[in-house]
Amino acid sequence: MIAKAKAISHGINAIRYITGESEHKKHPEKIHRILDNLRQMKELQNSPDTEFQTRSLLSETWLLLLDELRSHPGEHPQMGVEQRDRLRNMIAYIHRHYADRVTLLEIAKAAGVSEREASRC
């Protein structure tokens, strides 16, 4: 549940970035789709047996966000190799343990960082 909440939180932060005072306002249809997906995920959290629906919505949301970020190269700070490796380790851990109750501490340990640092990635 913590991993899902973190994913939703990161999605919301990315939306704030996209909808900021920049040329990103050219793509309101993407923003509306992302917001609709986040709303649907929130509603699904109260229902049993919705893992596949949630996973599908998360995948679509991340693809929309990545597409938006890729469509504006140079506007986003580049991630360092070390940070990218940490993030990959965290994502791999979440992927391997998706069905389990995953804590931020476990995710942080998988990347060899503190909980605080893991929450900033």
PDB file of C-alpha atoms in Angstrom:
ATOM      1  CA  MET A   1       0.000   0.000   0.000  1.00  0.00           C
ATOM      2  CA  ILE A   2       2.856   2.398   0.786  1.00  0.00           C
ATOM      3  CA  ALA A   3       4.372   1.758  -2.649  1.00  0.00           C
ATOM      4  CA  LYS A   4       1.046   2.550  -4.329  1.00  0.00           C
ATOM      5  CA  ALA A   5       0.654   5.719  -2.279  1.00  0.00           C
ATOM      6  CA  LYS A   6       4.214   6.750  -3.166  1.00  0.00           C
ATOM      7  CA  ALA A   7       3.532   6.148  -6.855  1.00  0.00           C
ATOM      8  CA  ILE A   8       0.402   8.269  -6.692  1.00  0.00           C
ATOM      9  CA  SER A   9       2.296  10.979  -4.802  1.00  0.00           C
ATOM     10  CA  HIS A  10       5.060  11.011  -7.417  1.00  0.00           C
ATOM     11  CA  GLY A  11       2.426  11.213 -10.140  1.00  0.00           C
ATOM     12  CA  ILE A  12       0.810  14.206  -8.478  1.00  0.00           C
ATOM     13  CA  ASN A  13       4.197  15.930  -8.163  1.00  0.00           C
ATOM     14  CA  ALA A  14       4.896  15.296 -11.839  1.00  0.00           C
ATOM     15  CA  ILE A  15       1.515  16.769 -12.740  1.00  0.00           C
ATOM     16  CA  ARG A  16       2.331  19.872 -10.730  1.00  0.00           C
ATOM     17  CA  TYR A  17       5.551  20.154 -12.695  1.00  0.00           C
ATOM     18  CA  ILE A  18       3.777  19.667 -16.021  1.00  0.00           C
ATOM     19  CA  THR A  19       1.030  22.157 -15.232  1.00  0.00           C
ATOM     20  CA  GLY A  20       3.451  24.794 -13.939  1.00  0.00           C
ATOM     21  CA  GLU A  21       4.257  28.078 -15.591  1.00  0.00           C
ATOM     22  CA  SER A  22       5.753  26.582 -18.729  1.00  0.00           C
ATOM     23  CA  GLU A  23       4.778  25.556 -22.222  1.00  0.00           C
ATOM     24  CA  HIS A  24       3.423  22.253 -20.895  1.00  0.00           C
ATOM     25  CA  LYS A  25      -0.066  23.712 -20.854  1.00  0.00           C
ATOM     26  CA  LYS A  26      -0.215  22.792 -24.561  1.00  0.00           C
ATOM     27  CA  HIS A  27      -1.296  19.257 -23.619  1.00  0.00           C
ATOM     28  CA  PRO A  28      -4.448  19.555 -21.503  1.00  0.00           C
ATOM     29  CA  GLU A  29      -5.778  16.230 -22.845  1.00  0.00           C
ATOM     30  CA  LYS A  30      -2.807  14.362 -21.330  1.00  0.00           C
ATOM     31  CA  ILE A  31      -3.196  16.199 -18.063  1.00  0.00           C
ATOM     32  CA  HIS A  32      -6.905  15.347 -17.909  1.00  0.00           C
ATOM     33  CA  ARG A  33      -6.177  11.673 -18.639  1.00  0.00           C
ATOM     34  CA  ILE A  34      -3.526  11.600 -15.923  1.00  0.00           C
ATOM     35  CA  LEU A  35      -5.829  13.247 -13.388  1.00  0.00           C
ATOM     36  CA  ASP A  36      -8.673  10.875 -14.310  1.00  0.00           C
ATOM     37  CA  ASN A  37      -6.344   7.905 -13.822  1.00  0.00           C
ATOM     38  CA  LEU A  38      -5.275   9.184 -10.401  1.00  0.00           C
ATOM     39  CA  ARG A  39      -8.896   9.680  -9.363  1.00  0.00           C
ATOM     40  CA  GLN A  40      -9.761   6.162 -10.505  1.00  0.00           C
ATOM     41  CA  MET A  41      -6.802   4.722  -8.582  1.00  0.00           C
ATOM     42  CA  LYS A  42      -7.937   6.527  -5.450  1.00  0.00           C
ATOM     43  CA  GLU A  43     -11.431   5.061  -5.814  1.00  0.00           C
ATOM     44  CA  LEU A  44     -10.035   1.564  -6.426  1.00  0.00           C
ATOM     45  CA  GLN A  45      -8.126   1.662  -3.124  1.00  0.00           C
ATOM     46  CA  ASN A  46     -11.446   1.172  -1.321  1.00  0.00           C
ATOM     47  CA  SER A  47     -12.410  -1.914  -3.334  1.00  0.00           C
ATOM     48  CA  PRO A  48     -11.144  -5.485  -2.981  1.00  0.00           C
ATOM     49  CA  ASP A  49      -9.344  -7.347  -5.779  1.00  0.00           C
ATOM     50  CA  THR A  50      -8.382  -4.337  -7.880  1.00  0.00           C
ATOM     51  CA  GLU A  51      -4.660  -5.006  -8.262  1.00  0.00           C
ATOM     52  CA  PHE A  52      -4.754  -5.461 -12.059  1.00  0.00           C
ATOM     53  CA  GLN A  53      -6.902  -2.401 -12.601  1.00  0.00           C
ATOM     54  CA  THR A  54      -4.607  -0.321 -10.399  1.00  0.00           C
ATOM     55  CA  ARG A  55      -1.512  -1.673 -12.127  1.00  0.00           C
ATOM     56  CA  SER A  56      -2.980  -0.873 -15.541  1.00  0.00           C
ATOM     57  CA  LEU A  57      -3.862   2.685 -14.517  1.00  0.00           C
ATOM     58  CA  LEU A  58      -0.403   3.205 -13.001  1.00  0.00           C
ATOM     59  CA  SER A  59       1.268   1.962 -16.170  1.00  0.00           C
ATOM     60  CA  GLU A  60      -0.816   4.213 -18.386  1.00  0.00           C
ATOM     61  CA  THR A  61      -0.199   7.197 -16.106  1.00  0.00           C
ATOM     62  CA  TRP A  62       3.567   6.695 -16.061  1.00  0.00           C
ATOM     63  CA  LEU A  63       3.622   6.295 -19.849  1.00  0.00           C
ATOM     64  CA  LEU A  64       1.734   9.563 -20.249  1.00  0.00           C
ATOM     65  CA  LEU A  65       4.109  11.332 -17.865  1.00  0.00           C
ATOM     66  CA  LEU A  66       7.194   9.908 -19.571  1.00  0.00           C
ATOM     67  CA  ASP A  67       5.847  10.856 -22.982  1.00  0.00           C
ATOM     68  CA  GLU A  68       5.296  14.400 -21.764  1.00  0.00           C
ATOM     69  CA  LEU A  69       8.771  14.639 -20.261  1.00  0.00           C
ATOM     70  CA  ARG A  70      10.376  13.233 -23.410  1.00  0.00           C
ATOM     71  CA  SER A  71       8.512  15.691 -25.598  1.00  0.00           C
ATOM     72  CA  HIS A  72      10.376  18.564 -23.907  1.00  0.00           C
ATOM     73  CA  PRO A  73      14.049  17.544 -23.744  1.00  0.00           C
ATOM     74  CA  GLY A  74      16.379  19.984 -22.058  1.00  0.00           C
ATOM     75  CA  GLU A  75      13.679  21.419 -19.795  1.00  0.00           C
ATOM     76  CA  HIS A  76      14.209  18.788 -17.122  1.00  0.00           C
ATOM     77  CA  PRO A  77      17.315  18.285 -15.030  1.00  0.00           C
ATOM     78  CA  GLN A  78      19.184  15.111 -15.911  1.00  0.00           C
ATOM     79  CA  MET A  79      19.537  12.417 -13.286  1.00  0.00           C
ATOM     80  CA  GLY A  80      23.041  11.297 -12.301  1.00  0.00           C
ATOM     81  CA  VAL A  81      24.202   7.724 -12.824  1.00  0.00           C
ATOM     82  CA  GLU A  82      24.259   6.979  -9.091  1.00  0.00           C
ATOM     83  CA  GLN A  83      20.746   8.334  -8.563  1.00  0.00           C
ATOM     84  CA  ARG A  84      19.473   6.446 -11.621  1.00  0.00           C
ATOM     85  CA  ASP A  85      20.952   3.188 -10.277  1.00  0.00           C
ATOM     86  CA  ARG A  86      19.342   3.756  -6.878  1.00  0.00           C
ATOM     87  CA  LEU A  87      16.002   4.446  -8.483  1.00  0.00           C
ATOM     88  CA  ARG A  88      16.289   1.322 -10.640  1.00  0.00           C
ATOM     89  CA  ASN A  89      17.063  -0.764  -7.548  1.00  0.00           C
ATOM     90  CA  MET A  90      14.032   0.658  -5.752  1.00  0.00           C
ATOM     91  CA  ILE A  91      11.729   0.042  -8.716  1.00  0.00           C
ATOM     92  CA  ALA A  92      13.084  -3.490  -9.128  1.00  0.00           C
ATOM     93  CA  TYR A  93      12.436  -4.190  -5.444  1.00  0.00           C
ATOM     94  CA  ILE A  94       8.884  -2.866  -5.697  1.00  0.00           C
ATOM     95  CA  HIS A  95       8.314  -4.946  -8.819  1.00  0.00           C
ATOM     96  CA  ARG A  96       9.603  -8.143  -7.159  1.00  0.00           C
ATOM     97  CA  HIS A  97       7.516  -7.561  -4.030  1.00  0.00           C
ATOM     98  CA  TYR A  98       4.429  -5.927  -5.530  1.00  0.00           C
ATOM     99  CA  ALA A  99       2.031  -8.413  -3.954  1.00  0.00           C
ATOM    100  CA  ASP A 100       3.617  -7.986  -0.505  1.00  0.00           C
ATOM    101  CA  ARG A 101       3.213  -5.164   1.975  1.00  0.00           C
ATOM    102  CA  VAL A 102       6.216  -3.050   1.077  1.00  0.00           C
ATOM    103  CA  THR A 103       7.565  -0.410   3.434  1.00  0.00           C
ATOM    104  CA  LEU A 104       9.681   2.604   2.636  1.00  0.00           C
ATOM    105  CA  LEU A 105      12.427   1.162   4.840  1.00  0.00           C
ATOM    106  CA  GLU A 106      12.576  -2.016   2.736  1.00  0.00           C
ATOM    107  CA  ILE A 107      12.692  -0.008  -0.484  1.00  0.00           C
ATOM    108  CA  ALA A 108      15.452   2.187   0.955  1.00  0.00           C
ATOM    109  CA  LYS A 109      17.490  -0.845   2.026  1.00  0.00           C
ATOM    110  CA  ALA A 110      17.220  -2.287  -1.489  1.00  0.00           C
ATOM    111  CA  ALA A 111      18.887   0.864  -2.824  1.00  0.00           C
ATOM    112  CA  GLY A 112      21.328   1.269   0.077  1.00  0.00           C
ATOM    113  CA  VAL A 113      19.951   4.644   1.167  1.00  0.00           C
ATOM    114  CA  SER A 114      18.069   6.063   4.125  1.00  0.00           C
ATOM    115  CA  GLU A 115      14.284   6.261   4.194  1.00  0.00           C
ATOM    116  CA  ARG A 116      14.498  10.020   3.838  1.00  0.00           C
ATOM    117  CA  GLU A 117      16.724   9.758   0.771  1.00  0.00           C
ATOM    118  CA  ALA A 118      14.461   7.086  -0.733  1.00  0.00           C
ATOM    119  CA  SER A 119      11.450   9.376  -0.404  1.00  0.00           C
ATOM    120  CA  ARG A 120      13.309  12.070  -2.381  1.00  0.00           C
ATOM    121  CA  CYS A 121      14.055   9.838  -5.366  1.00  0.00           C
TER     122      CYS A 121
END
